[in-house]
């Protein structure tokens, strides 16, 4: 059950965000102090997430781990932003302190899988926000996009992301943060 009836007025701080009791059947993020909600991912989305997490785990170098749906603080200063990416790759050392969420500075890669209603957020807002937070790698999986845009790979260049060629026909090839080659159909099951 949610306590949205008792939502503090104005923009939320990280402390107020932590104090909220939110409906777990929804997905919640904090965007510049503003609470945002989206439906939980659909079945096909979860399939893509699980399969890509497993591929990453099989290929990541020692010291890195892929995790689904953990909170990432992209901006700690007021008004804060806390995102809930579909997949996050972090260094093993972050587990030592058992954090509830991780700062962007500890994140090597974020992956967003586009769902109905999230295309603009994933392709525009989060592209900008993750770059500003200094996250080195950002991947967008969009199975319903045009052929060349179904798997997008970005690498931080200064303070902006530059697209890195990764999709050739139906084959994804990446070198960072893990060297991987796989057919896009391995994720989607199509």
mmCIF file of N, CA and C in Angstrom, residues 30 32 71-77 79-85 88-89 102-110 112 124-138 155-161:
data_model
loop_
_atom_site.group_PDB
_atom_site.id
_atom_site.type_symbol
_atom_site.label_atom_id
_atom_site.label_comp_id
_atom_site.label_asym_id
_atom_site.label_seq_id
_atom_site.Cartn_x
_atom_site.Cartn_y
_atom_site.Cartn_z
ATOM 1 N N UNK A 30 12.727 8.870 -8.672
ATOM 2 C CA UNK A 30 12.720 10.248 -8.220
ATOM 3 C C UNK A 30 13.483 11.052 -9.263
ATOM 4 N N UNK A 32 14.619 14.713 -10.170
ATOM 5 C CA UNK A 32 14.784 16.090 -9.688
ATOM 6 C C UNK A 32 13.757 16.425 -8.614
ATOM 7 N N UNK A 71 18.453 0.619 -7.419
ATOM 8 C CA UNK A 71 18.384 2.078 -7.481
ATOM 9 C C UNK A 71 19.769 2.688 -7.624
ATOM 10 N N UNK A 72 19.828 3.705 -8.486
ATOM 11 C CA UNK A 72 21.062 4.448 -8.729
ATOM 12 C C UNK A 72 20.789 5.924 -8.456
ATOM 13 N N UNK A 73 21.604 6.512 -7.589
ATOM 14 C CA UNK A 73 21.493 7.951 -7.324
ATOM 15 C C UNK A 73 22.255 8.675 -8.424
ATOM 16 N N UNK A 74 21.530 9.335 -9.299
ATOM 17 C CA UNK A 74 22.184 10.081 -10.376
ATOM 18 C C UNK A 74 22.465 11.523 -9.970
ATOM 19 N N UNK A 75 21.771 11.984 -8.938
ATOM 20 C CA UNK A 75 22.021 13.333 -8.411
ATOM 21 C C UNK A 75 21.634 13.327 -6.935
ATOM 22 N N UNK A 76 22.614 13.503 -6.078
ATOM 23 C CA UNK A 76 22.355 13.466 -4.633
ATOM 24 C C UNK A 76 21.966 14.831 -4.085
ATOM 25 N N UNK A 77 22.482 15.910 -4.693
ATOM 26 C CA UNK A 77 22.154 17.246 -4.196
ATOM 27 C C UNK A 77 20.692 17.572 -4.507
ATOM 28 N N UNK A 79 17.502 19.342 -5.938
ATOM 29 C CA UNK A 79 16.564 18.240 -5.828
ATOM 30 C C UNK A 79 17.172 16.957 -6.405
ATOM 31 N N UNK A 80 17.107 15.868 -5.656
ATOM 32 C CA UNK A 80 17.804 14.639 -6.045
ATOM 33 C C UNK A 80 17.085 13.846 -7.130
ATOM 34 N N UNK A 81 17.847 12.952 -7.751
ATOM 35 C CA UNK A 81 17.285 12.008 -8.718
ATOM 36 C C UNK A 81 17.778 10.608 -8.387
ATOM 37 N N UNK A 82 16.844 9.679 -8.359
ATOM 38 C CA UNK A 82 17.139 8.266 -8.115
ATOM 39 C C UNK A 82 16.442 7.481 -9.213
ATOM 40 N N UNK A 83 17.221 6.756 -9.992
ATOM 41 C CA UNK A 83 16.670 5.967 -11.094
ATOM 42 C C UNK A 83 16.694 4.484 -10.749
ATOM 43 N N UNK A 84 15.872 3.735 -11.457
ATOM 44 C CA UNK A 84 15.749 2.291 -11.252
ATOM 45 C C UNK A 84 15.955 1.611 -12.604
ATOM 46 N N UNK A 85 17.198 1.603 -13.107
ATOM 47 C CA UNK A 85 17.442 1.017 -14.426
ATOM 48 C C UNK A 85 17.105 -0.468 -14.458
ATOM 49 N N UNK A 88 22.017 -2.950 -14.092
ATOM 50 C CA UNK A 88 23.128 -2.105 -13.665
ATOM 51 C C UNK A 88 24.360 -2.989 -13.503
ATOM 52 N N UNK A 89 25.491 -2.518 -14.001
ATOM 53 C CA UNK A 89 26.759 -3.215 -13.771
ATOM 54 C C UNK A 89 27.571 -2.366 -12.809
ATOM 55 N N UNK A 102 22.978 2.569 -5.059
ATOM 56 C CA UNK A 102 24.370 2.905 -5.358
ATOM 57 C C UNK A 102 24.462 4.284 -5.997
ATOM 58 N N UNK A 103 25.532 5.012 -5.701
ATOM 59 C CA UNK A 103 25.759 6.284 -6.393
ATOM 60 C C UNK A 103 26.221 6.014 -7.817
ATOM 61 N N UNK A 104 25.924 6.908 -8.705
ATOM 62 C CA UNK A 104 26.306 6.761 -10.110
ATOM 63 C C UNK A 104 27.805 6.555 -10.268
ATOM 64 N N UNK A 105 28.592 7.095 -9.357
ATOM 65 C CA UNK A 105 30.047 6.959 -9.454
ATOM 66 C C UNK A 105 30.510 5.508 -9.326
ATOM 67 N N UNK A 106 29.671 4.627 -8.797
ATOM 68 C CA UNK A 106 30.006 3.205 -8.669
ATOM 69 C C UNK A 106 29.432 2.363 -9.806
ATOM 70 N N UNK A 107 28.767 3.001 -10.755
ATOM 71 C CA UNK A 107 28.105 2.283 -11.840
ATOM 72 C C UNK A 107 28.954 2.340 -13.102
ATOM 73 N N UNK A 108 29.171 1.181 -13.711
ATOM 74 C CA UNK A 108 29.961 1.074 -14.940
ATOM 75 C C UNK A 108 29.054 1.128 -16.170
ATOM 76 N N UNK A 109 27.865 0.526 -16.058
ATOM 77 C CA UNK A 109 26.917 0.428 -17.181
ATOM 78 C C UNK A 109 25.501 0.451 -16.647
ATOM 79 N N UNK A 110 24.618 1.170 -17.341
ATOM 80 C CA UNK A 110 23.178 1.048 -17.112
ATOM 81 C C UNK A 110 22.548 0.603 -18.422
ATOM 82 N N UNK A 112 18.697 0.217 -20.190
ATOM 83 C CA UNK A 112 17.259 0.443 -20.147
ATOM 84 C C UNK A 112 16.628 -0.347 -21.296
ATOM 85 N N UNK A 124 15.940 10.119 -24.282
ATOM 86 C CA UNK A 124 16.268 11.540 -24.139
ATOM 87 C C UNK A 124 16.654 11.883 -22.701
ATOM 88 N N UNK A 125 15.689 11.779 -21.794
ATOM 89 C CA UNK A 125 15.946 12.192 -20.402
ATOM 90 C C UNK A 125 17.076 11.409 -19.753
ATOM 91 N N UNK A 126 16.979 10.074 -19.813
ATOM 92 C CA UNK A 126 17.980 9.259 -19.132
ATOM 93 C C UNK A 126 19.319 9.306 -19.851
ATOM 94 N N UNK A 127 19.305 9.458 -21.163
ATOM 95 C CA UNK A 127 20.552 9.609 -21.912
ATOM 96 C C UNK A 127 21.324 10.814 -21.376
ATOM 97 N N UNK A 128 20.634 11.905 -21.188
ATOM 98 C CA UNK A 128 21.239 13.127 -20.659
ATOM 99 C C UNK A 128 21.613 12.972 -19.180
ATOM 100 N N UNK A 129 20.695 12.405 -18.404
ATOM 101 C CA UNK A 129 20.908 12.285 -16.955
ATOM 102 C C UNK A 129 22.061 11.343 -16.614
ATOM 103 N N UNK A 130 22.127 10.185 -17.267
ATOM 104 C CA UNK A 130 23.204 9.241 -16.989
ATOM 105 C C UNK A 130 24.558 9.810 -17.419
ATOM 106 N N UNK A 131 24.578 10.548 -18.513
ATOM 107 C CA UNK A 131 25.827 11.192 -18.943
ATOM 108 C C UNK A 131 26.257 12.239 -17.915
ATOM 109 N N UNK A 132 25.329 13.064 -17.475
ATOM 110 C CA UNK A 132 25.652 14.081 -16.457
ATOM 111 C C UNK A 132 26.139 13.446 -15.164
ATOM 112 N N UNK A 133 25.652 12.251 -14.866
ATOM 113 C CA UNK A 133 26.055 11.556 -13.643
ATOM 114 C C UNK A 133 27.415 10.885 -13.791
ATOM 115 N N UNK A 134 27.946 10.843 -15.013
ATOM 116 C CA UNK A 134 29.276 10.277 -15.235
ATOM 117 C C UNK A 134 29.312 8.771 -15.418
ATOM 118 N N UNK A 135 28.182 8.165 -15.745
ATOM 119 C CA UNK A 135 28.146 6.715 -15.975
ATOM 120 C C UNK A 135 28.744 6.444 -17.349
ATOM 121 N N UNK A 136 29.799 5.645 -17.381
ATOM 122 C CA UNK A 136 30.604 5.484 -18.592
ATOM 123 C C UNK A 136 29.878 4.836 -19.765
ATOM 124 N N UNK A 137 29.006 3.876 -19.492
ATOM 125 C CA UNK A 137 28.332 3.141 -20.567
ATOM 126 C C UNK A 137 26.823 3.140 -20.353
ATOM 127 N N UNK A 138 26.093 3.299 -21.473
ATOM 128 C CA UNK A 138 24.631 3.267 -21.440
ATOM 129 C C UNK A 138 24.157 2.502 -22.664
ATOM 130 N N UNK A 155 28.874 5.468 -25.180
ATOM 131 C CA UNK A 155 30.049 5.566 -24.305
ATOM 132 C C UNK A 155 30.254 7.034 -23.976
ATOM 133 N N UNK A 156 30.569 7.305 -22.724
ATOM 134 C CA UNK A 156 30.762 8.678 -22.282
ATOM 135 C C UNK A 156 32.006 9.274 -22.929
ATOM 136 N N UNK A 157 31.855 10.443 -23.508
ATOM 137 C CA UNK A 157 32.942 11.192 -24.125
ATOM 138 C C UNK A 157 32.880 12.595 -23.543
ATOM 139 N N UNK A 158 33.713 12.848 -22.537
ATOM 140 C CA UNK A 158 33.617 14.117 -21.815
ATOM 141 C C UNK A 158 32.375 14.073 -20.940
ATOM 142 N N UNK A 159 31.416 14.939 -21.242
ATOM 143 C CA UNK A 159 30.178 14.936 -20.453
ATOM 144 C C UNK A 159 28.953 14.572 -21.290
ATOM 145 N N UNK A 160 29.170 13.992 -22.480
ATOM 146 C CA UNK A 160 28.057 13.554 -23.325
ATOM 147 C C UNK A 160 28.317 12.132 -23.824
ATOM 148 N N UNK A 161 27.248 11.463 -24.167
ATOM 149 C CA UNK A 161 27.378 10.133 -24.738
ATOM 150 C C UNK A 161 27.576 10.215 -26.239
#
